Amino acid sequence: MAQKKIRNMEELAAVSRISRPTLSKYFNDPDSVRRSTRERIELALTQFDYRPNVYAMNQNRRKTRNIGIVVPNLADPFFSEIGREVELACIGAGYTPILLSSHGNPAQERDNLESLRSLKPAGVLLAPFGRVSDRADIESFNKHIPVVLFDANVETACEAFVGTDNFQSIDLMVEYLCRSGEPPCLFEMKSPSNPNANKRRQAYLESMQRHGYTPHIFQAEGEGWNFEEIGSAEGGRLISENAFNTNTVLCSNDRLAIGMLSAAYRLGKRVGHGPACTLRIAGHDDHPFSRFTCPSLTTIAQDYAAIANRAASTLFRIIDTDERPEKREETLFNGSLVMRESA
């Protein structure tokens, strides 16, 4: 026999003869009601088809269990992966994640924050664009709802930032490339929106100096999110012009490197370590596709899980204690060298 469909908590209260406040108290925390009452409610739930609207319950609380998560572009598998890790951290802590993508558009980042205001989240985990983010808007949002930044750091009044130590990771890669072959040139975008690119450029300059080599930086024209296309077009142009000072190229991120690998193939250049190879290419981030390129891409792996869990736990602490840190917290995790066939 089919269960009778119950549309809302008022109907459940009427048919079960249990007051609505008691039902609400139970659904918020089953242990908050007497055992005998809990047993009556659980019996009613076996007799009637009812599922509480968790979203509506959240909205009626003074402090919701919603956590906003905003990333620059979910079409990028890098952000899909780190976004997934942040979601799982929220779910594991009993929060309801609301994951929003800015679709490569800084204006959408502002709109996402505005949308979250109406949802009354307990806090927000934000991976900002960086240079083109509306810092004033982020700071205004943070005055009312705590914000923890991850992946890209921007100088705002947000509570904390969690990401990768680009100076450690780039130095690790430069040291390996110098030790295993010719010192690397750096290939990057001329106008990067993500502040990680600027830190990686400075880290490259300092690392090359420490190792006693002259740095060579090549910047690609183009803006936006089409990194592979830019890497292929601009990287291919530089390869065909024999512009690079050495046979080793360190790309600012894996997506540029993937584009350059395709350009090298198109131009008939062998990439890797073998005697027939004339070019080495390395990247940064350990993009989910980097192990499947041909040849597979040497890169730096960021610790997605550690970054996600630290960012989430920092935000949960702020929410649970209702205390903002006196000083902005910054946590940086080391990157790990992943040696593959391309370098």
XYZ file of C-alpha atoms in Angstrom:
343
model
C 0.000 0.000 0.000
C 1.453 3.362 -1.051
C 2.297 5.881 1.655
C 0.200 9.036 1.807
C 2.164 11.975 0.393
C 2.703 14.770 2.917
C 3.507 18.163 1.394
C 4.809 20.093 4.392
C 5.514 19.978 8.105
C 2.097 21.424 8.988
C 0.385 18.454 7.342
C 2.708 16.029 9.102
C 1.895 17.682 12.434
C -1.827 17.283 11.778
C -1.745 13.600 10.820
C 0.847 12.575 13.427
C -0.634 14.701 16.249
C 2.832 15.994 17.075
C 3.279 19.753 17.268
C 5.076 21.508 14.452
C 7.705 23.068 16.805
C 8.508 19.592 18.128
C 8.837 18.229 14.585
C 11.070 21.131 13.614
C 13.188 20.540 16.702
C 13.510 16.853 15.777
C 14.546 17.522 12.180
C 17.169 20.010 13.344
C 18.526 17.580 15.953
C 16.829 14.214 16.661
C 18.550 13.957 20.044
C 16.964 17.224 21.183
C 13.553 15.580 21.798
C 12.551 12.885 24.300
C 13.108 9.306 23.267
C 9.388 8.511 23.347
C 8.643 11.534 21.142
C 11.433 10.583 18.761
C 9.984 7.092 18.423
C 6.508 8.515 17.628
C 7.983 10.774 14.933
C 10.017 7.966 13.395
C 6.917 5.746 13.360
C 4.982 8.495 11.578
C 7.737 8.786 8.986
C 7.322 5.084 8.154
C 3.572 5.632 7.625
C 3.682 8.839 5.570
C 5.740 9.959 2.581
C 7.479 13.088 3.870
C 10.937 14.547 3.444
C 11.775 17.840 5.193
C 12.823 20.782 3.025
C 16.360 21.193 4.362
C 16.892 24.342 2.310
C 13.801 26.044 3.774
C 14.774 24.946 7.286
C 18.198 26.482 6.740
C 16.686 29.771 5.596
C 14.527 30.000 8.721
C 17.498 29.700 11.043
C 19.344 32.697 12.379
C 22.536 31.030 11.178
C 22.167 28.617 8.264
C 24.208 25.516 7.501
C 24.764 26.664 3.924
C 28.308 27.229 2.664
C 28.827 29.149 -0.572
C 31.653 27.958 -2.828
C 32.634 30.176 -5.767
C 35.251 29.152 -8.359
C 36.355 30.975 -11.536
C 35.343 28.327 -14.055
C 33.944 24.837 -13.472
C 34.595 24.011 -17.125
C 38.274 23.898 -16.134
C 38.928 20.401 -14.708
C 41.413 21.928 -12.247
C 38.606 23.868 -10.560
C 36.197 20.967 -10.916
C 38.635 18.846 -8.924
C 39.404 21.351 -6.188
C 35.723 22.369 -6.055
C 34.818 18.710 -5.518
C 37.285 18.458 -2.644
C 35.823 21.586 -0.996
C 32.277 20.243 -1.440
C 33.206 16.955 0.205
C 34.828 18.797 3.123
C 31.616 20.788 3.667
C 29.386 17.708 3.450
C 31.649 15.810 5.836
C 31.280 18.591 8.407
C 27.489 18.622 8.136
C 27.146 21.738 5.976
C 25.216 22.140 2.745
C 27.534 23.347 -0.060
C 26.251 25.689 -2.768
C 28.785 25.526 -5.601
C 28.757 28.393 -8.112
C 30.930 28.978 -11.175
C 31.882 32.420 -12.466
C 32.296 30.943 -15.983
C 35.510 32.854 -16.633
C 33.676 36.174 -16.204
C 34.683 38.551 -13.356
C 31.247 40.211 -13.483
C 29.705 36.811 -12.740
C 31.904 36.552 -9.644
C 30.218 39.712 -8.323
C 26.787 38.362 -9.271
C 27.514 35.075 -7.500
C 28.360 36.875 -4.267
C 25.198 38.960 -4.596
C 23.114 35.813 -5.106
C 24.674 34.245 -2.032
C 23.660 37.221 0.119
C 19.991 36.260 -0.323
C 20.743 32.637 0.625
C 22.199 33.694 3.992
C 25.192 31.324 3.963
C 27.093 30.768 7.180
C 30.271 31.493 5.219
C 31.830 31.485 1.768
C 34.870 29.752 0.276
C 36.050 31.845 -2.673
C 38.644 31.061 -5.353
C 38.870 34.585 -6.830
C 40.023 35.681 -10.280
C 42.585 37.938 -8.636
C 43.612 41.013 -10.609
C 40.159 41.550 -12.110
C 38.157 40.626 -9.004
C 36.092 43.392 -7.403
C 38.036 43.676 -4.168
C 35.763 46.328 -2.677
C 32.748 44.082 -3.238
C 34.510 41.092 -1.660
C 35.444 43.178 1.379
C 31.896 44.522 1.695
C 30.524 40.978 1.546
C 33.053 39.815 4.140
C 31.831 42.424 6.655
C 28.589 40.465 7.024
C 29.547 36.922 5.998
C 33.003 35.420 6.666
C 35.025 34.661 3.521
C 38.042 32.371 3.221
C 40.019 32.565 -0.029
C 41.659 29.552 -1.644
C 43.860 28.900 -4.693
C 44.408 32.578 -5.636
C 45.346 35.210 -3.082
C 44.181 38.812 -3.333
C 44.947 41.481 -0.780
C 41.549 41.991 0.838
C 40.178 42.085 4.357
C 39.010 38.466 4.121
C 39.638 36.212 7.094
C 42.172 33.823 5.577
C 43.850 32.446 2.469
C 44.897 28.856 1.735
C 46.918 27.864 -1.311
C 50.193 26.568 -2.733
C 53.603 28.058 -1.971
C 54.510 29.119 -5.508
C 58.043 30.123 -4.515
C 58.735 26.648 -3.139
C 57.095 24.834 -6.046
C 58.694 26.853 -8.847
C 62.118 26.598 -7.219
C 61.633 22.823 -6.989
C 60.875 22.648 -10.709
C 63.678 25.014 -11.760
C 66.200 23.046 -9.692
C 65.110 19.792 -11.330
C 65.167 21.186 -14.880
C 68.626 22.724 -14.396
C 69.949 19.511 -12.889
C 68.524 17.261 -15.609
C 69.274 19.374 -18.698
C 69.438 22.937 -19.960
C 68.028 25.677 -17.689
C 64.432 26.622 -18.454
C 62.911 29.634 -20.157
C 59.571 30.769 -18.719
C 56.476 30.935 -20.920
C 53.489 32.853 -19.522
C 50.594 35.098 -20.512
C 51.327 38.796 -20.865
C 48.255 39.853 -18.867
C 47.405 37.040 -16.451
C 44.323 37.595 -14.304
C 45.338 35.032 -11.699
C 47.880 36.370 -9.163
C 49.546 32.946 -8.990
C 51.121 33.707 -12.394
C 52.817 36.824 -11.049
C 54.182 34.954 -8.047
C 55.471 32.187 -10.307
C 57.282 34.705 -12.513
C 58.991 36.265 -9.497
C 59.809 32.821 -8.118
C 61.355 31.837 -11.462
C 63.539 34.977 -11.515
C 64.778 34.391 -7.975
C 65.392 30.672 -8.516
C 67.352 31.189 -11.747
C 69.487 33.781 -9.991
C 70.209 31.402 -7.114
C 71.269 28.704 -9.576
C 73.528 31.096 -11.451
C 71.603 31.183 -14.737
C 70.230 34.039 -16.827
C 66.403 34.054 -16.821
C 64.518 34.300 -20.111
C 60.816 35.178 -20.007
C 58.461 34.913 -22.996
C 54.981 36.358 -22.719
C 52.016 35.320 -24.854
C 49.486 37.816 -26.126
C 45.888 37.121 -25.214
C 43.549 37.213 -22.237
C 40.754 35.055 -20.924
C 40.361 31.376 -20.229
C 41.480 29.781 -23.521
C 44.902 28.800 -22.192
C 45.382 25.804 -24.490
C 44.570 27.885 -27.557
C 46.980 30.625 -26.474
C 49.667 28.087 -25.602
C 49.289 26.422 -28.972
C 49.243 29.615 -31.065
C 51.832 31.699 -29.231
C 53.959 28.762 -28.099
C 53.946 27.390 -31.641
C 55.006 30.740 -33.027
C 57.950 30.948 -30.625
C 59.005 27.359 -31.379
C 58.858 27.924 -35.143
C 60.924 31.117 -34.766
C 63.525 29.316 -32.603
C 62.950 32.100 -30.093
C 63.698 30.156 -26.921
C 67.234 30.572 -25.599
C 67.432 26.970 -24.365
C 65.705 23.722 -25.287
C 63.707 23.732 -22.027
C 60.456 25.644 -21.450
C 58.673 25.970 -18.116
C 55.062 27.036 -18.684
C 53.306 29.073 -16.015
C 50.485 26.530 -15.857
C 49.675 23.114 -17.286
C 47.011 24.361 -19.685
C 49.544 26.591 -21.471
C 51.916 23.622 -21.525
C 49.244 21.350 -23.037
C 48.738 23.903 -25.813
C 52.481 24.101 -26.434
C 52.739 20.307 -26.590
C 50.140 20.264 -29.359
C 52.058 22.996 -31.226
C 55.295 21.020 -30.939
C 53.594 17.952 -32.396
C 52.155 20.014 -35.237
C 55.622 21.389 -36.005
C 57.244 17.961 -35.916
C 59.263 18.656 -32.752
C 60.029 15.691 -30.497
C 59.469 16.561 -26.819
C 61.192 14.702 -24.013
C 64.542 13.271 -22.931
C 65.503 10.898 -25.738
C 68.314 11.490 -28.251
C 65.775 12.373 -30.944
C 64.108 14.976 -28.725
C 64.846 18.662 -29.299
C 62.572 20.242 -26.691
C 61.587 19.802 -23.068
C 58.299 21.228 -21.742
C 57.135 21.383 -18.128
C 54.135 22.913 -16.389
C 52.588 23.606 -13.000
C 49.368 22.437 -11.249
C 49.145 18.716 -12.175
C 46.034 19.378 -14.218
C 43.862 16.210 -14.373
C 44.684 15.835 -18.080
C 48.448 16.312 -17.728
C 49.191 12.627 -17.229
C 47.370 11.774 -20.464
C 49.157 14.159 -22.853
C 51.650 12.766 -25.326
C 54.257 12.822 -23.998
C 52.891 12.967 -20.445
C 53.598 16.308 -18.811
C 56.220 16.916 -16.137
C 54.621 19.264 -13.624
C 54.112 20.362 -10.022
C 51.241 18.732 -8.137
C 49.235 20.926 -5.823
C 47.745 19.196 -2.787
C 44.070 19.704 -3.645
C 42.780 17.802 -0.631
C 44.984 19.614 1.881
C 44.096 23.043 0.473
C 40.373 22.257 0.404
C 40.260 20.789 3.887
C 42.318 23.556 5.482
C 40.236 26.282 3.809
C 37.014 24.601 4.904
C 38.154 23.868 8.468
C 39.350 27.467 8.860
C 35.938 28.747 7.796
C 34.108 26.263 10.058
C 36.177 27.409 13.041
C 35.245 31.031 12.387
C 31.571 30.092 12.045
C 31.458 27.830 15.109
C 33.272 30.234 17.429
C 31.642 33.335 15.902
C 35.033 35.023 16.262
C 36.898 36.709 13.429
C 40.716 36.329 13.575
C 42.517 39.482 14.686
C 45.069 39.047 11.904
C 44.512 37.635 8.413
C 45.653 34.011 8.315
C 47.639 32.599 5.390
C 48.458 28.920 4.937
C 50.648 27.694 2.082
C 51.225 24.054 1.173
C 54.273 22.766 -0.667
C 53.963 21.477 -4.207
C 55.360 18.102 -5.278
C 57.484 17.443 -8.370
C 55.876 14.985 -10.792
C 58.470 13.738 -13.293
C 56.985 12.467 -16.520
C 58.127 12.064 -20.126
C 57.956 15.669 -21.389
C 60.949 16.864 -19.337
